Short mmCIF file of C-alpha atoms in Angstrom, two decimals:
data_model
loop_
_atom_site.label_atom_id
_atom_site.label_comp_id
_atom_site.label_asym_id
_atom_site.label_seq_id
_atom_site.Cartn_x
_atom_site.Cartn_y
_atom_site.Cartn_z
CA MET A 1001 -39.35 146.94 103.26
CA SER A 1002 -39.69 143.13 103.37
CA GLN A 1003 -37.45 140.58 101.30
CA ALA A 1004 -40.64 139.46 99.27
CA GLN A 1005 -41.70 143.04 98.59
CA THR A 1006 -38.05 143.87 97.52
CA ILE A 1007 -38.04 140.83 95.26
CA LEU A 1008 -41.78 141.53 93.72
CA ASP A 1009 -40.71 145.13 93.14
CA ALA A 1010 -37.54 143.87 91.42
CA LEU A 1011 -39.79 141.71 89.26
CA GLY A 1012 -41.72 144.61 88.03
CA GLY A 1013 -44.81 143.90 90.47
CA TRP A 1014 -47.72 141.34 90.24
CA SER A 1015 -48.71 143.39 86.81
CA ASN A 1016 -45.50 141.73 85.12
CA ILE A 1017 -45.71 138.33 86.65
CA ASP A 1018 -47.48 135.57 84.89
CA VAL A 1019 -46.53 132.58 87.16
CA ILE A 1020 -44.60 132.06 90.21
CA GLU A 1021 -43.43 128.82 91.81
CA ALA A 1022 -40.96 127.54 94.17
CA CYS A 1023 -38.63 124.75 93.21
CA ILE A 1024 -36.56 123.40 96.02
CA THR A 1025 -33.84 126.17 96.02
CA ARG A 1026 -35.09 128.55 93.20
CA ILE A 1027 -37.98 130.41 92.59
CA ARG A 1028 -39.34 130.25 89.02
CA VAL A 1029 -41.19 133.23 87.34
CA GLU A 1030 -42.54 133.76 83.96
CA VAL A 1031 -42.83 137.42 83.47
CA LYS A 1032 -44.72 139.58 80.93
CA ASP A 1033 -41.68 141.67 80.05
CA VAL A 1034 -38.02 141.47 81.22
CA GLU A 1035 -37.29 145.08 80.80
CA PRO A 1036 -38.46 146.13 84.32
CA VAL A 1037 -36.75 143.18 85.98
CA ASP A 1038 -33.77 144.47 88.13
CA GLU A 1039 -31.18 141.59 88.70
CA LYS A 1040 -29.00 143.55 90.75
CA ALA A 1041 -31.94 144.50 93.19
CA LEU A 1042 -32.98 140.51 93.09
CA GLU A 1043 -29.26 139.82 94.27
CA GLY A 1044 -29.55 142.68 96.79
CA ALA A 1045 -32.59 140.72 98.09
CA GLY A 1046 -30.75 137.41 98.64
CA ALA A 1047 -30.64 135.85 95.15
CA PHE A 1048 -27.34 133.99 94.75
CA GLY A 1049 -28.17 134.28 91.09
CA VAL A 1050 -30.58 134.77 88.32
CA VAL A 1051 -30.90 132.63 85.42
CA ALA A 1052 -32.89 134.21 82.57
CA VAL A 1053 -33.95 132.36 79.38
CA GLY A 1054 -36.55 134.53 77.45
CA ASN A 1055 -39.26 135.53 79.79
CA SER A 1056 -38.40 132.55 82.17
CA LEU A 1057 -36.51 133.37 85.39
CA GLN A 1058 -35.01 131.37 88.08
CA LEU A 1059 -34.13 133.21 91.23
CA VAL A 1060 -31.48 130.98 93.08
CA MET A 1061 -32.34 131.58 96.60
CA GLY A 1062 -31.28 128.51 98.81
CA PRO A 1063 -33.51 126.28 100.93
CA GLU A 1064 -35.81 129.40 101.73
CA ALA A 1065 -37.32 129.56 98.20
CA GLU A 1066 -40.50 128.09 99.12
CA GLU A 1067 -41.26 130.31 102.15
CA ILE A 1068 -40.08 133.36 100.22
CA THR A 1069 -42.45 132.58 97.41
CA THR A 1070 -45.41 132.09 99.95
CA ALA A 1071 -44.45 135.41 101.34
CA ILE A 1072 -44.54 137.01 97.89
CA GLU A 1073 -47.84 135.60 96.97
CA ALA A 1074 -49.22 136.93 100.34
CA LEU A 1075 -48.64 140.35 98.89
CA ARG A 1076 -51.30 139.97 96.20
#
């Protein structure tokens, strides 16, 4: 399974994602529901950390954040 697919699954799939965008070293995600989000799986997929405030998540990925986000969007 690719890193992008692992992250997508850990976020609860496309049906749980409202917005996803890259921001330098982070992937910013607005999810509909935080319950299906698996932070351990996100860290296992390369996130250095996960910052969650309400339904907004920031996945700290490093300089590859934009490339990973593009790969996730390609899975639509």
